């Protein structure tokens, strides 16, 4: 991997979700190399009184530190139109969380969610040849 670190990120949206998931994945493809992602599935909101979400996981490689990568992920959220005032009302335009960086887990509680487990299984079953991005809407 010549200095690159493997990362897994979770993406979710419940507002214009199809459009925002496509945009988030497009921007993520500019940030990570060898990017591939799971199917996009609908899930109920977790601890929010909000509309259902579309979610997926993505895996790729980066030469950025975990801190710099998180900054870039939050930039993608904002670039998609995510704002704190909308979040308070239950409108999540784009949420991208770093779940794993170079073998170290982040957002430990997320790993226990059923949809994360489901998508991790899908991600582990994919081979790089399967990753033709045909899951994009």
Rosetta silent file (secondary structure, phi, psi, omega in degrees, C-alpha in Angstrom):
SEQUENCE: XXXXXXXXXXXXXXXXXXXXXXXXXXXXXXXXXXXXXXXXXXXXXXXXXXXXXXXXXXXXXXXXXXXXXXXXXXXXXXXXXXXXXXXXXXXXXXXXXXXXXXXXXXXXXXXXXXXXXXXXXXXXXXXXXXXXXXXXX
SCORE:     score description
SCORE:     0.000 S_00000001
   1 L     0.000    0.332  177.938    0.000    0.000    0.000 S_00000001
   2 L    37.999   62.830  175.727    3.099    2.251   -0.049 S_00000001
   3 L    86.614  -11.010  179.535    2.288    4.386    3.005 S_00000001
   4 L   -81.549  150.676  178.667   -1.447    4.398    2.509 S_00000001
   5 E  -110.424  139.960  175.651   -3.802    3.369    5.283 S_00000001
   6 E   -78.127  135.841  179.177   -6.975    1.323    4.802 S_00000001
   7 E  -133.230  150.579  172.835  -10.106    3.132    5.976 S_00000001
   8 E  -125.699  129.807  178.650  -13.778    2.296    6.309 S_00000001
   9 E  -125.409  151.380  175.683  -16.350    5.064    6.423 S_00000001
  10 E  -108.607  135.027  177.524  -20.109    5.088    6.947 S_00000001
  11 E  -119.251  142.776  177.220  -22.299    7.418    4.917 S_00000001
  12 E  -153.566  150.455  177.767  -25.900    8.324    5.638 S_00000001
  13 E  -154.394  145.015  173.669  -28.551   10.803    4.573 S_00000001
  14 L  -129.439   15.971  179.494  -32.263   11.303    5.204 S_00000001
  15 L  -134.878  117.725 -170.270  -32.864   14.446    3.159 S_00000001
  16 L    46.008   49.048 -165.781  -32.863   14.197   -0.647 S_00000001
  17 H   -61.089  -42.653 -178.729  -31.019   11.040    0.282 S_00000001
  18 H   -61.964  -46.818  179.772  -30.452    9.471   -3.146 S_00000001
  19 H   -62.782  -44.494 -176.294  -28.977   12.676   -4.554 S_00000001
  20 H   -72.208  -33.613  175.810  -26.869   13.331   -1.466 S_00000001
  21 H   -65.309  -42.787  178.470  -25.548    9.771   -1.213 S_00000001
  22 H   -61.934  -43.602 -179.667  -24.440    9.938   -4.850 S_00000001
  23 H   -65.894  -43.085  178.719  -22.774   13.303   -4.253 S_00000001
  24 H   -61.013  -42.780  178.792  -21.105   12.103   -1.055 S_00000001
  25 H   -67.754  -36.620  177.671  -19.709    9.015   -2.776 S_00000001
  26 H   -62.928  -44.777  178.829  -18.515   11.097   -5.721 S_00000001
  27 H   -68.751  -36.920  178.111  -16.631   13.448   -3.401 S_00000001
  28 H   -63.910  -34.386  178.286  -15.289   10.542   -1.364 S_00000001
  29 H   -64.742  -22.733  176.215  -13.888    9.038   -4.580 S_00000001
  30 H   -82.329  -15.474 -175.893  -11.773   12.176   -4.943 S_00000001
  31 H   -99.301  -36.968 -176.225  -10.419   11.695   -1.424 S_00000001
  32 L  -113.267  145.596  174.645   -9.729    7.951   -1.235 S_00000001
  33 E   -97.214  157.837 -179.060   -7.986    5.651   -3.686 S_00000001
  34 E    55.244   37.726 -177.195   -9.211    2.145   -4.524 S_00000001
  35 E   -71.922  134.962  168.741  -12.659    3.198   -3.280 S_00000001
  36 E  -143.597  157.489 -176.224  -15.465    0.670   -3.275 S_00000001
  37 E  -143.077  162.591  179.179  -18.749    0.708   -1.447 S_00000001
  38 L   -78.888  179.378  169.849  -21.618   -1.485   -0.387 S_00000001
  39 L   -66.708  161.453  178.077  -25.150   -1.302   -1.637 S_00000001
  40 L   -99.248  123.096 -176.610  -27.168    1.615   -0.323 S_00000001
  41 E  -120.223  154.189  176.393  -29.868    0.486    2.080 S_00000001
  42 E   -90.892  136.379 -179.962  -32.738    2.208    3.857 S_00000001
  43 E  -136.541  153.855  175.132  -32.670    2.151    7.654 S_00000001
  44 L   -72.503  156.582  177.887  -34.801    3.660   10.403 S_00000001
  45 L   -66.065  147.683  176.916  -33.358    6.641   12.270 S_00000001
  46 L  -105.764  119.530  177.035  -31.296    5.904   15.376 S_00000001
  47 L    55.190   29.249  175.707  -32.149    8.107   18.387 S_00000001
  48 L  -135.711  145.698  169.352  -33.732   10.797   16.200 S_00000001
  49 L   -91.273   89.478 -170.850  -37.315   11.668   15.416 S_00000001
  50 L  -150.502  173.300  176.813  -36.574   11.848   11.710 S_00000001
  51 L   -68.726  159.116  175.407  -37.208   10.380    8.281 S_00000001
  52 L   -58.635  157.614 -178.414  -35.636    7.026    7.341 S_00000001
  53 E  -106.813  155.305  160.266  -32.022    7.071    6.180 S_00000001
  54 E  -103.072  135.714 -177.486  -30.126    5.740    3.231 S_00000001
  55 E  -137.052  152.552  169.506  -26.801    4.270    4.384 S_00000001
  56 E  -155.582  167.294  172.253  -23.759    2.559    2.946 S_00000001
  57 E  -114.059  149.509  175.748  -20.186    1.759    3.864 S_00000001
  58 E  -132.013  147.335  178.170  -17.151    2.602    1.786 S_00000001
  59 E  -128.635  141.991  178.946  -13.618    1.285    1.955 S_00000001
  60 E  -167.157 -166.987 -178.902  -10.532    2.814    0.457 S_00000001
  61 E  -129.592  149.027  179.360   -6.991    3.954    1.122 S_00000001
  62 E  -143.484  155.469  172.030   -5.518    7.293    2.113 S_00000001
  63 L  -102.508    2.830  178.707   -2.154    8.836    2.842 S_00000001
  64 L   -80.772  153.927  171.690   -3.791   11.332    5.230 S_00000001
  65 L   -70.005  163.755  178.167   -3.617   11.028    9.005 S_00000001
  66 H   -58.750  -40.950 -179.966   -6.856   10.086   10.787 S_00000001
  67 H   -63.389  -46.819 -179.882   -7.207   13.695   11.969 S_00000001
  68 H   -66.261  -36.940  178.336   -6.737   15.158    8.470 S_00000001
  69 H   -65.182  -43.311  177.803   -9.093   12.568    6.998 S_00000001
  70 H   -59.786  -40.233  177.144  -11.800   13.466    9.526 S_00000001
  71 H   -61.083  -43.779  179.991  -11.432   17.127    8.588 S_00000001
  72 H   -66.222  -37.281  178.493  -11.852   16.201    4.919 S_00000001
  73 H   -65.111  -41.516  178.523  -14.916   14.036    5.694 S_00000001
  74 H   -67.593  -31.721  174.315  -16.572   16.909    7.561 S_00000001
  75 H   -62.861  -43.319  178.188  -15.797   19.156    4.587 S_00000001
  76 H   -59.953  -43.398  177.541  -17.680   16.706    2.351 S_00000001
  77 H   -55.136  -50.196 -178.897  -20.658   16.850    4.729 S_00000001
  78 H   -64.839  -39.216 -179.936  -20.718   20.651    4.516 S_00000001
  79 H   -63.261  -30.762  176.565  -20.160   20.603    0.747 S_00000001
  80 L   -77.203  -10.730  177.536  -23.264   18.409    0.424 S_00000001
  81 L   107.841    8.299 -179.296  -25.205   21.061    2.363 S_00000001
  82 L   -68.499  137.081  179.645  -25.189   19.600    5.877 S_00000001
  83 L  -142.424  149.828 -179.491  -25.757   22.182    8.619 S_00000001
  84 H   -61.461  -39.645 -178.547  -26.126   22.057   12.401 S_00000001
  85 H   -64.986  -35.355  176.783  -29.454   23.891   12.351 S_00000001
  86 H   -71.046  -39.082  178.183  -30.897   21.312    9.947 S_00000001
  87 H   -59.268  -40.531  179.672  -29.516   18.443   12.037 S_00000001
  88 H   -61.309  -25.805  178.607  -31.315   19.804   15.087 S_00000001
  89 L   -92.747    4.278  178.749  -34.561   19.484   13.113 S_00000001
  90 L    87.910    8.217  178.493  -33.758   15.881   12.124 S_00000001
  91 L   -98.301  103.469 -179.904  -32.646   16.689    8.552 S_00000001
  92 L  -102.311  102.264 -178.400  -29.312   14.986    7.979 S_00000001
  93 L   -67.879  -47.543  177.722  -28.135   16.030    4.528 S_00000001
  94 L  -155.944  129.141  175.140  -24.919   14.009    4.774 S_00000001
  95 E  -125.976  121.246  178.364  -23.270   12.219    7.672 S_00000001
  96 E  -127.108  120.676 -179.579  -19.889   10.608    7.089 S_00000001
  97 E  -121.355  137.533  174.488  -18.101    8.902    9.948 S_00000001
  98 E   -77.409  112.257 -179.801  -14.691    7.274   10.001 S_00000001
  99 E   -90.024  -34.705 -178.351  -15.344    3.760   11.326 S_00000001
 100 E  -148.362  137.161  178.121  -11.881    2.293   10.921 S_00000001
 101 E  -133.308  114.009  177.063   -8.443    3.725   10.226 S_00000001
 102 L    50.574   43.103  176.284   -5.502    1.398    9.656 S_00000001
 103 L    87.138   -6.080  178.975   -7.115   -1.353   11.737 S_00000001
 104 E   -99.928  125.423 -179.322   -8.192    0.936   14.604 S_00000001
 105 E   -78.860  142.643  173.547  -11.925    1.223   15.194 S_00000001
 106 L  -123.033  166.089  179.406  -13.638    4.567   15.710 S_00000001
 107 L    49.045   57.000 -172.863  -17.278    5.266   16.644 S_00000001
 108 H   -52.829  -38.852 -179.879  -17.383    2.033   18.647 S_00000001
 109 H   -63.285  -32.531  179.787  -21.152    2.201   19.266 S_00000001
 110 H   -62.798  -31.764 -178.279  -21.846    2.262   15.523 S_00000001
 111 H   -62.906  -21.017 -179.923  -20.215   -1.157   15.127 S_00000001
 112 H   -87.600   -7.555 -179.350  -23.076   -2.693   17.152 S_00000001
 113 L   -73.596  139.246 -175.512  -25.800   -1.416   14.835 S_00000001
 114 H   -58.409  -42.094 -177.220  -27.493   -4.108   12.760 S_00000001
 115 H   -69.264  -31.672  176.262  -27.120   -2.262    9.458 S_00000001
 116 H   -66.189  -44.474  177.734  -23.385   -1.719   10.031 S_00000001
 117 H   -60.424  -43.739  179.363  -22.941   -5.445   10.677 S_00000001
 118 H   -60.754  -47.938 -177.782  -24.991   -6.250    7.560 S_00000001
 119 H   -70.744  -31.709  175.962  -22.996   -3.874    5.368 S_00000001
 120 H   -63.827  -39.637  177.108  -19.668   -5.035    6.818 S_00000001
 121 H   -60.784  -44.587  178.503  -20.552   -8.578    5.764 S_00000001
 122 H   -61.915  -43.654 -178.847  -21.285   -7.303    2.260 S_00000001
 123 H   -62.433  -40.447 -179.779  -18.056   -5.318    2.189 S_00000001
 124 H   -70.069  -25.549  179.750  -16.015   -8.351    3.253 S_00000001
 125 H   -82.153  -19.782  179.449  -17.616  -10.476    0.524 S_00000001
 126 L   -71.041  146.313  168.447  -16.712   -7.983   -2.209 S_00000001
 127 L  -110.120  159.698  178.626  -13.541   -8.399   -4.160 S_00000001
 128 H   -54.468  -31.289  179.373  -11.833   -5.434   -5.817 S_00000001
 129 H   -67.927  -26.394  178.885  -13.075   -6.756   -9.179 S_00000001
 130 H   -74.520  -18.999 -170.322  -16.673   -6.453   -7.906 S_00000001
 131 L   -84.765   70.427  178.626  -16.180   -2.791   -7.113 S_00000001
 132 L   -97.790   10.672 -179.553  -17.313   -1.241  -10.366 S_00000001
 133 L    61.292   24.584  178.788  -19.385    1.363   -8.510 S_00000001
 134 L   -71.909   -6.025  177.330  -22.542   -0.055  -10.073 S_00000001
 135 L   -78.371  -13.671 -178.137  -24.274    0.597   -6.752 S_00000001
 136 L   -65.072  137.240  179.162  -24.353    4.320   -7.452 S_00000001
 137 L   -67.715    0.000    0.000  -27.874    5.576   -8.152 S_00000001
